[in-house]
PDB file of C-alpha atoms in Angstrom:
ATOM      1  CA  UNK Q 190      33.757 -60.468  76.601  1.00 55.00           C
ATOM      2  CA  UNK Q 191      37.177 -58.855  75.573  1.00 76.00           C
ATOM      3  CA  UNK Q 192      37.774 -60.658  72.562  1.00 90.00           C
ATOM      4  CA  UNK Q 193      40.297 -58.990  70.403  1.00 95.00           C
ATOM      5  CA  UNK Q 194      40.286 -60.219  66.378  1.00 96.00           C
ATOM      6  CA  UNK Q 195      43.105 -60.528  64.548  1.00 97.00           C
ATOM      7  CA  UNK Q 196      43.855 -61.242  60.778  1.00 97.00           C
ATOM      8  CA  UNK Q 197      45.281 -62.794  58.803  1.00 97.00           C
ATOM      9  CA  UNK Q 198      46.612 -65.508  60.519  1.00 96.00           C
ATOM     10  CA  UNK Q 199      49.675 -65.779  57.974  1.00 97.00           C
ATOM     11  CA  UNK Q 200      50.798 -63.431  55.217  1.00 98.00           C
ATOM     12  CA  UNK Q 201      53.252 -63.607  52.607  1.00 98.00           C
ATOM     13  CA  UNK Q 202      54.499 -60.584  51.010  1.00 97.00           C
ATOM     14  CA  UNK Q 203      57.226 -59.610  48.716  1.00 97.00           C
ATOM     15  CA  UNK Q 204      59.937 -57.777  50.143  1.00 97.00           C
ATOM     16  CA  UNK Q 205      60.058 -54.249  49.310  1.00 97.00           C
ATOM     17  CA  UNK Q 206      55.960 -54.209  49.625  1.00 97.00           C
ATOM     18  CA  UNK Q 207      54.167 -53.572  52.387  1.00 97.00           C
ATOM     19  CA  UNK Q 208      51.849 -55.106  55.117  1.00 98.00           C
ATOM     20  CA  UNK Q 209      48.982 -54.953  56.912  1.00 98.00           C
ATOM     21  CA  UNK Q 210      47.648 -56.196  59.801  1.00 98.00           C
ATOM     22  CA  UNK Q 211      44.246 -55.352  61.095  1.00 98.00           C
ATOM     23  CA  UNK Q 212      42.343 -56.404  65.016  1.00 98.00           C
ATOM     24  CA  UNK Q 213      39.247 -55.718  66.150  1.00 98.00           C
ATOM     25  CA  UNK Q 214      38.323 -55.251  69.665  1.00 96.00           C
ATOM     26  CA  UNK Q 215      35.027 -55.490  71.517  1.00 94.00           C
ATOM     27  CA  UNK Q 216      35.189 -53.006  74.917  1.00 90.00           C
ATOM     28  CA  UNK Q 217      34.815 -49.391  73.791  1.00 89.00           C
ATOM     29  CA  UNK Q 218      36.443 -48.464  77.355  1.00 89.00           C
ATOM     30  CA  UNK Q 219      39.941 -49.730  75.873  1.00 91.00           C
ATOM     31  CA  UNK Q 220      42.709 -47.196  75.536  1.00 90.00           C
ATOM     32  CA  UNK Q 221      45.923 -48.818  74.704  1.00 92.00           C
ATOM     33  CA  UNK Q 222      47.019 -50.771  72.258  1.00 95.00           C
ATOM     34  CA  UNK Q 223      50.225 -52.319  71.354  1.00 96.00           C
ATOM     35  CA  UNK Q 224      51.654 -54.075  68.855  1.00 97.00           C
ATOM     36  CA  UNK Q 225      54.429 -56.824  69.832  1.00 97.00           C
ATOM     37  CA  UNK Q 226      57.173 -58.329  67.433  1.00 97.00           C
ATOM     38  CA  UNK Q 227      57.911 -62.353  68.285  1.00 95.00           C
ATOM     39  CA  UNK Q 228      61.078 -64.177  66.575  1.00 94.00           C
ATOM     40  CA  UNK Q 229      60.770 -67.897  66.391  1.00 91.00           C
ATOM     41  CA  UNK Q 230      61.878 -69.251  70.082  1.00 90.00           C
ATOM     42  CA  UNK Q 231      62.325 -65.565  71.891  1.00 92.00           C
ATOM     43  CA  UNK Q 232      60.085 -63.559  73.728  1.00 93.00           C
ATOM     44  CA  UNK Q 233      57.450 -60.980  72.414  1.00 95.00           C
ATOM     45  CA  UNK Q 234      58.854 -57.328  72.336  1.00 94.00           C
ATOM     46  CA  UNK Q 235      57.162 -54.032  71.746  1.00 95.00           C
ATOM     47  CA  UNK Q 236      57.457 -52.738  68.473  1.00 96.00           C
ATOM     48  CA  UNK Q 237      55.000 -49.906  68.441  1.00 97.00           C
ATOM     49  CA  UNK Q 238      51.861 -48.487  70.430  1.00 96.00           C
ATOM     50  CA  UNK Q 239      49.160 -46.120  70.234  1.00 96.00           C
ATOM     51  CA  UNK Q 240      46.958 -45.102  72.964  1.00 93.00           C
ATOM     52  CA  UNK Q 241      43.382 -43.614  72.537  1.00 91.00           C
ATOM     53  CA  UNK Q 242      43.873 -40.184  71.780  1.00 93.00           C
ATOM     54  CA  UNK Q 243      46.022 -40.407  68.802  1.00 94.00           C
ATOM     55  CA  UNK Q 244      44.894 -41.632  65.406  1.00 96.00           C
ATOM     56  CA  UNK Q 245      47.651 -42.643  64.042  1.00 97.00           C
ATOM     57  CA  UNK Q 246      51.244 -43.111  64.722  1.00 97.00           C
ATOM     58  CA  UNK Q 247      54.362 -43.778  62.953  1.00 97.00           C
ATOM     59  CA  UNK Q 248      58.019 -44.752  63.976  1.00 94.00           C
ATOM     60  CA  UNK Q 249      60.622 -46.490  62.062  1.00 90.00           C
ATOM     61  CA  UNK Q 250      58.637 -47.932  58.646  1.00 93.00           C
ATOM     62  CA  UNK Q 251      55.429 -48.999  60.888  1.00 97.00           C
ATOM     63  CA  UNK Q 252      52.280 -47.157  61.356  1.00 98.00           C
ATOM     64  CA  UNK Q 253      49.228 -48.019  63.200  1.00 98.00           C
ATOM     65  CA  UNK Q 254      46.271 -46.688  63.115  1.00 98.00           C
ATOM     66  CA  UNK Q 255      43.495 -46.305  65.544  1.00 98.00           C
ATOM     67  CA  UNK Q 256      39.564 -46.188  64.455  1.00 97.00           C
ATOM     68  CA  UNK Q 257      37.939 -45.875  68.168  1.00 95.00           C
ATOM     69  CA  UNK Q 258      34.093 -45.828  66.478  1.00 95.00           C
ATOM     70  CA  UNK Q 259      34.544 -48.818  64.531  1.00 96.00           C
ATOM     71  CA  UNK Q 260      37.001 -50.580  67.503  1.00 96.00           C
ATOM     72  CA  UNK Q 261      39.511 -51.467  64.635  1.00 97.00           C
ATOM     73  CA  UNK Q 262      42.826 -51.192  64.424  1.00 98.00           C
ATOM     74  CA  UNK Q 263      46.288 -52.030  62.262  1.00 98.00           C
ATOM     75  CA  UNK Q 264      49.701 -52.373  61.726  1.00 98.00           C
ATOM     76  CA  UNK Q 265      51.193 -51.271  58.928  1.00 98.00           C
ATOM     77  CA  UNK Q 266      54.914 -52.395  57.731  1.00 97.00           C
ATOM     78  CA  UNK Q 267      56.164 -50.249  54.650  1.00 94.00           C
ATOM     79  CA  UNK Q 268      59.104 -51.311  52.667  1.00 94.00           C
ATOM     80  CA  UNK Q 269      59.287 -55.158  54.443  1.00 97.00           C
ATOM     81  CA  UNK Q 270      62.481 -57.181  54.589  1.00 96.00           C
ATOM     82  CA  UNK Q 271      63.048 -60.161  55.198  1.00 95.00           C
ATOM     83  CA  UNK Q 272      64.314 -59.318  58.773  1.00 95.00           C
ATOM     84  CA  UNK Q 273      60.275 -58.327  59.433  1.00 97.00           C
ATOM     85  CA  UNK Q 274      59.254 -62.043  59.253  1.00 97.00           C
ATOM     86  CA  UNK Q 275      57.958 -62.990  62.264  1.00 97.00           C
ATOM     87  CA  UNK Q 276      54.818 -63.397  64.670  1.00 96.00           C
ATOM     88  CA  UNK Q 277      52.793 -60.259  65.325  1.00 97.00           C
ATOM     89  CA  UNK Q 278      50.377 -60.150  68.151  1.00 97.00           C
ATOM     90  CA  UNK Q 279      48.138 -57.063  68.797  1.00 97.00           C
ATOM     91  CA  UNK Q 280      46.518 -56.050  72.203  1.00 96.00           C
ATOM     92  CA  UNK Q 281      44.290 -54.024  73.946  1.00 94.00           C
ATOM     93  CA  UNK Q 282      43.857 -53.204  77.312  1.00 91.00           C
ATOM     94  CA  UNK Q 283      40.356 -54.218  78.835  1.00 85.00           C
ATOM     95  CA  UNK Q 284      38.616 -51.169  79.548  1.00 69.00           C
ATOM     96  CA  UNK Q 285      40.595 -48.148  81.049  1.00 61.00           C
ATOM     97  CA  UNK Q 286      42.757 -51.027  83.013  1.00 61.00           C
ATOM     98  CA  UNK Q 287      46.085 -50.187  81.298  1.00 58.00           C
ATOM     99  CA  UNK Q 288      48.492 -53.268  82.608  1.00 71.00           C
ATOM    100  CA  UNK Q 289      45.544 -55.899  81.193  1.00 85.00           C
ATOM    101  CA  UNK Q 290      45.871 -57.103  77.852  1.00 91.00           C
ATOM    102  CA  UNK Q 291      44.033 -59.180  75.695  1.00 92.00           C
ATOM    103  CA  UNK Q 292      45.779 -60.285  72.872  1.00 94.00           C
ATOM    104  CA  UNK Q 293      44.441 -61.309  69.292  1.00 95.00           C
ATOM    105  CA  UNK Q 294      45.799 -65.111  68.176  1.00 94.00           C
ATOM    106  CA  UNK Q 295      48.901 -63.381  66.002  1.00 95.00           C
ATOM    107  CA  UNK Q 296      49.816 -63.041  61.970  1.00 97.00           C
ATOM    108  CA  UNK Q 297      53.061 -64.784  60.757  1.00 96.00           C
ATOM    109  CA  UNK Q 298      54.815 -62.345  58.349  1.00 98.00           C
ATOM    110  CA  UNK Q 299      56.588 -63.836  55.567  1.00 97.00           C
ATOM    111  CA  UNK Q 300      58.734 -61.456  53.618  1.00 97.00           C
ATOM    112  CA  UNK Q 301      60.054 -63.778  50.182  1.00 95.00           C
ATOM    113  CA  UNK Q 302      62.674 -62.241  48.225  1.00 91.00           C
TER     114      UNK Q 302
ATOM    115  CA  UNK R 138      66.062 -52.095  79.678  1.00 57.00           C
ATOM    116  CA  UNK R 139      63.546 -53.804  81.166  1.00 53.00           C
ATOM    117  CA  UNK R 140      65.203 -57.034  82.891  1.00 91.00           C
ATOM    118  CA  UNK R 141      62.657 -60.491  83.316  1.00 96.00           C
ATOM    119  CA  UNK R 142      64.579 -63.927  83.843  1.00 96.00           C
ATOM    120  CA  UNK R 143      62.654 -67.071  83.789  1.00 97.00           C
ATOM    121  CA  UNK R 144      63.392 -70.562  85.489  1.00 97.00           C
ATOM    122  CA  UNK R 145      63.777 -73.074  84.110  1.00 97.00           C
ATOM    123  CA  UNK R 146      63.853 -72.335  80.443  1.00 96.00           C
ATOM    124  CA  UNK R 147      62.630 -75.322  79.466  1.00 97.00           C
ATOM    125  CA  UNK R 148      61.047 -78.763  81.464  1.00 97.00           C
ATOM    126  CA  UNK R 149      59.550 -82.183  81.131  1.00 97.00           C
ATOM    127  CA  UNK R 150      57.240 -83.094  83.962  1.00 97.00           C
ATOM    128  CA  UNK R 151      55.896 -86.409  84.252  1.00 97.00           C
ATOM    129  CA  UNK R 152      51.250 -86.258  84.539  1.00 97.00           C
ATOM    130  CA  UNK R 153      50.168 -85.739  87.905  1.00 97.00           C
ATOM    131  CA  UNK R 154      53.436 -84.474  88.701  1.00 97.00           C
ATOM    132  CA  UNK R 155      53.744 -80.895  90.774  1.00 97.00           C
ATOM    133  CA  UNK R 156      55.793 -78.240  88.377  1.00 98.00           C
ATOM    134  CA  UNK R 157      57.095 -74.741  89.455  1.00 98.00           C
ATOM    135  CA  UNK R 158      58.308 -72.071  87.162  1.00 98.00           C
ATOM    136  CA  UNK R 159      59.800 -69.394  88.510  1.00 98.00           C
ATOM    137  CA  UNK R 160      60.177 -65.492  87.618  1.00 98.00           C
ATOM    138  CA  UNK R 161      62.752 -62.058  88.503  1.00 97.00           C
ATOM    139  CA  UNK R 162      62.516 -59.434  87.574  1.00 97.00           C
ATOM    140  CA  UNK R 163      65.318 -56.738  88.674  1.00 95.00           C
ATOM    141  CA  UNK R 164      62.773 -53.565  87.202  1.00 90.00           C
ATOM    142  CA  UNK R 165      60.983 -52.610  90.586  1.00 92.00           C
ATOM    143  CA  UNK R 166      57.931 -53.168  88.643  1.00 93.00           C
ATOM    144  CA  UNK R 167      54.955 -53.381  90.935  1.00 93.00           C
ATOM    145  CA  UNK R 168      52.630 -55.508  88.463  1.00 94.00           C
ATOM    146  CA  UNK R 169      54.057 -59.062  87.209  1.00 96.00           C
ATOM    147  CA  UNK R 170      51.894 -61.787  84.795  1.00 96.00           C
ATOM    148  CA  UNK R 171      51.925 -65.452  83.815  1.00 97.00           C
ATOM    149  CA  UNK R 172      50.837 -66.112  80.024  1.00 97.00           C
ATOM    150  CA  UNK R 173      50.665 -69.575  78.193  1.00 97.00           C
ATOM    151  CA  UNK R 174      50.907 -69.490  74.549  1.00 95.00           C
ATOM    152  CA  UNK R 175      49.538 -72.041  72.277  1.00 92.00           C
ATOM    153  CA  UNK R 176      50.029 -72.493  68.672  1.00 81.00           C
ATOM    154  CA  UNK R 177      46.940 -70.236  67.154  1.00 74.00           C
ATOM    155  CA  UNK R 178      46.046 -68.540  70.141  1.00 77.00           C
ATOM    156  CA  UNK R 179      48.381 -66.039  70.930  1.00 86.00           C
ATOM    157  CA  UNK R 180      48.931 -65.389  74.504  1.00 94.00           C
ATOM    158  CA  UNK R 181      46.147 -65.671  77.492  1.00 94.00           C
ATOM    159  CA  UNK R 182      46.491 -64.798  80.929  1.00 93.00           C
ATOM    160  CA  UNK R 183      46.971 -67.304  84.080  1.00 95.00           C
ATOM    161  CA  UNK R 184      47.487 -65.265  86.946  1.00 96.00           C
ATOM    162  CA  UNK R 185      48.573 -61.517  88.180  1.00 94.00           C
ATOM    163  CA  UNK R 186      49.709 -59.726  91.102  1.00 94.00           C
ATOM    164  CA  UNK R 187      50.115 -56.044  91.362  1.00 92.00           C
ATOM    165  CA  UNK R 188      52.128 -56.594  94.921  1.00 93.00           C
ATOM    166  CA  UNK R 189      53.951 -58.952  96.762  1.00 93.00           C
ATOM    167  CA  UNK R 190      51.782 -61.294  99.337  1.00 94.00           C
ATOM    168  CA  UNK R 191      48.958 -60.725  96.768  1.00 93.00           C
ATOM    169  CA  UNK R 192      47.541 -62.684  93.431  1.00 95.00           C
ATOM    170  CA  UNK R 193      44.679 -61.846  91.023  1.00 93.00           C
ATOM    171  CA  UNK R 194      42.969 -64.770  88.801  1.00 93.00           C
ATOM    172  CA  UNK R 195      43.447 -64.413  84.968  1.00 91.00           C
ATOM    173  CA  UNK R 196      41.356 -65.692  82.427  1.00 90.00           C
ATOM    174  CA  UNK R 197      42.933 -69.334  82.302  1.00 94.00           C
ATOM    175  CA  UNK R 198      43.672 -69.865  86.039  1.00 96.00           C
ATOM    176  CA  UNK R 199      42.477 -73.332  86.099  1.00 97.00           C
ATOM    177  CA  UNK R 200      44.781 -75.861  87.320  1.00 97.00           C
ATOM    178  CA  UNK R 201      47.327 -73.059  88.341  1.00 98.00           C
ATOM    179  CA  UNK R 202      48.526 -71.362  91.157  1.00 98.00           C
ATOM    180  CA  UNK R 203      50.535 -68.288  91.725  1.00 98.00           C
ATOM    181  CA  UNK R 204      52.782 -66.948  94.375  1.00 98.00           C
ATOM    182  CA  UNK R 205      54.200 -63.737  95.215  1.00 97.00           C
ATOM    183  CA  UNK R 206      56.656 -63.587  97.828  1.00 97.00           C
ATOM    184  CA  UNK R 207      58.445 -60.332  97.017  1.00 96.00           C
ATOM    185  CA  UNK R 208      58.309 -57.734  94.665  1.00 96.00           C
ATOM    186  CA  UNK R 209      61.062 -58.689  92.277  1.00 97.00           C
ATOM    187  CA  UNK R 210      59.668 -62.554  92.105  1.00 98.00           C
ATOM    188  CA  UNK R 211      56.825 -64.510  90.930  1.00 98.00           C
ATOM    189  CA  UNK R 212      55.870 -68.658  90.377  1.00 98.00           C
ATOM    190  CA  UNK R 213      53.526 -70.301  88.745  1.00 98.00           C
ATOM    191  CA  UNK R 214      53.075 -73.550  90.280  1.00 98.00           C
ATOM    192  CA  UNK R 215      50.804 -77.005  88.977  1.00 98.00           C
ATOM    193  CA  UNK R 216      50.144 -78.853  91.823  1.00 96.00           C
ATOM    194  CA  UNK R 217      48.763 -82.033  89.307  1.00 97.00           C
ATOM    195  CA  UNK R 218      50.583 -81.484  85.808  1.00 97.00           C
ATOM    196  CA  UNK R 219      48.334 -82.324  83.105  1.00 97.00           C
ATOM    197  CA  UNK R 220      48.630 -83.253  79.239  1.00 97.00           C
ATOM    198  CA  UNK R 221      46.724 -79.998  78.553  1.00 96.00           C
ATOM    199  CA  UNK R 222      49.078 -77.782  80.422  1.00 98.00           C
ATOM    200  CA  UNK R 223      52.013 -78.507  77.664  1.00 97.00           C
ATOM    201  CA  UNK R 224      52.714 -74.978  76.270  1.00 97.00           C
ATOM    202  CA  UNK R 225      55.801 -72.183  76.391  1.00 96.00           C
ATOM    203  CA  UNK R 226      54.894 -69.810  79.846  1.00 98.00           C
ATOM    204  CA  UNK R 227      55.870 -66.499  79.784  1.00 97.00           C
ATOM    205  CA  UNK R 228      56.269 -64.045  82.717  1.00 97.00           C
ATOM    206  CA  UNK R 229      56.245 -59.975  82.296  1.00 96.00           C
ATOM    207  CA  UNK R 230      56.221 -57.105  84.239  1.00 95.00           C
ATOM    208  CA  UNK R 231      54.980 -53.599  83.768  1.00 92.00           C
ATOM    209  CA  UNK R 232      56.129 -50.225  83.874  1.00 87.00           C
ATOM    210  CA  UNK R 233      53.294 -47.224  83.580  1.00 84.00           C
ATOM    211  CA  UNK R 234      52.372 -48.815  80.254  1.00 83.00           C
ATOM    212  CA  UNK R 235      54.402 -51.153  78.637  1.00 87.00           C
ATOM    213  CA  UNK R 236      54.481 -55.149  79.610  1.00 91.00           C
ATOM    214  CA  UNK R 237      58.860 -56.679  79.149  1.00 93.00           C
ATOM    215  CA  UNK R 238      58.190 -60.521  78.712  1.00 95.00           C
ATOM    216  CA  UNK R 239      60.857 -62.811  79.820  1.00 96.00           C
ATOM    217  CA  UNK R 240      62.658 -65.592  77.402  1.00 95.00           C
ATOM    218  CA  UNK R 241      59.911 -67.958  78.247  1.00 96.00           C
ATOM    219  CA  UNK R 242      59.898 -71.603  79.870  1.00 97.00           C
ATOM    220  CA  UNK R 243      58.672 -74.896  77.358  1.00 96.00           C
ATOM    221  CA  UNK R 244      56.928 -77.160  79.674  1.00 97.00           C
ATOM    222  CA  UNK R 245      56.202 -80.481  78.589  1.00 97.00           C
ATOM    223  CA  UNK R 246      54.200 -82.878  80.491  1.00 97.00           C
ATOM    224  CA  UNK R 247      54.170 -86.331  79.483  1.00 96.00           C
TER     225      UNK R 247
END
């Protein structure tokens, strides 16, 4: 199949720390893989991506990172506020079929002061 | 940006009752999708097109049907609403890479 894992399903963390976010995927023909920000009663938006031939890659306080032999990767928040809580949902495209996505069930971040 | 605009934004359909939500997208995108998300399991596909006059089958296509009449618009029609089918639809479209969701529609079927 092209299940994609993702955990944990809901994580607290201080603000200031960071967070991690970590999906598994099954099809070793997947190249893409974004990560997508969802606010309570809005639509998901993309935060950050990475395709296949990168290992890792960093914009604004996030950083994923992309393990291709063990079909893993995660999201990384540095430095969270409060403004960071929300759903997460990683994907990855199903094979070398860029436009479908299979998406893991999603983390709620909650950044407590 | 990337502009998707979804009708209605929200419904209440009565069971066995026929439902269309509707999708525009002003992006000349060629590809366009129908997701249904569910507490706990993120978001699953219904149907796709990649061009007007054409659909593809998702994973969850099931009591759905999809039409694509022109390149800017796409429904998602249930011919027999069910129980089962209460859930928040969203529609995207694609550029090279990236999918731009629209606000999303709450169906409820009672």
């Amino acid at each position: 199949g092209e299940q994609v894992e993702q955990l944990p399903s809901i994580l607290r963390v201080q603000e200031g720390s960071s967070a991690s976010i970590n999906c598994t995927y099954e099809n070793s023909a997947s190249n893409y893989f974004p990560w997508y920000k969802q606010e309570p009663g809005e639509n998901p938006k993309l935060i950050i991506d990475i395709r296949s031939n990168m290992e890792r890659k960093q914009t604004q306080g996030l950083i994923v990172l992309l393990d291709k032999k063990a079909k893993r990767f995660s999201l990384h928040i540095t430095d969270t506020q409060p403004g960071d809580s929300a759903m997460y949902f990683c994907a990855a495209s199903r094979g070398q079929v860029v436009g479908q996505l299979t998406f893991g069930r999603g983390t709620r971040l909650q950044v407590y002061a | 940006e990337a502009a998707v605009t979804q009708s209605p934004r929200s419904k209440v359909a009565v069971t066995g009752g026929k439902v269309t939500l509707s999708c525009h997208q002003t992006n000349n995108h060629d590809y366009m999708y129908w997701y249904r998300q569910d507490t706990g399991h993120g978001l699953r596909l219904i149907h796709y097109s990649y061009v007007a006059d054409s659909t593809e089958k998702g994973d969850i296509p099931d009591g759905y049907k999809a039409s694509r009449p022109s390149q800017e618009n796409f429904s998602l029609i249930l011919e027999l609403a069910s129980l089962s089918q209460t859930a928040v639809y969203f529609c995207a479209s694609r550029d090279r890479y990236e999918q731009y969701f629209g606000p999303g529609t709450r169906l409820t079927v009672l």
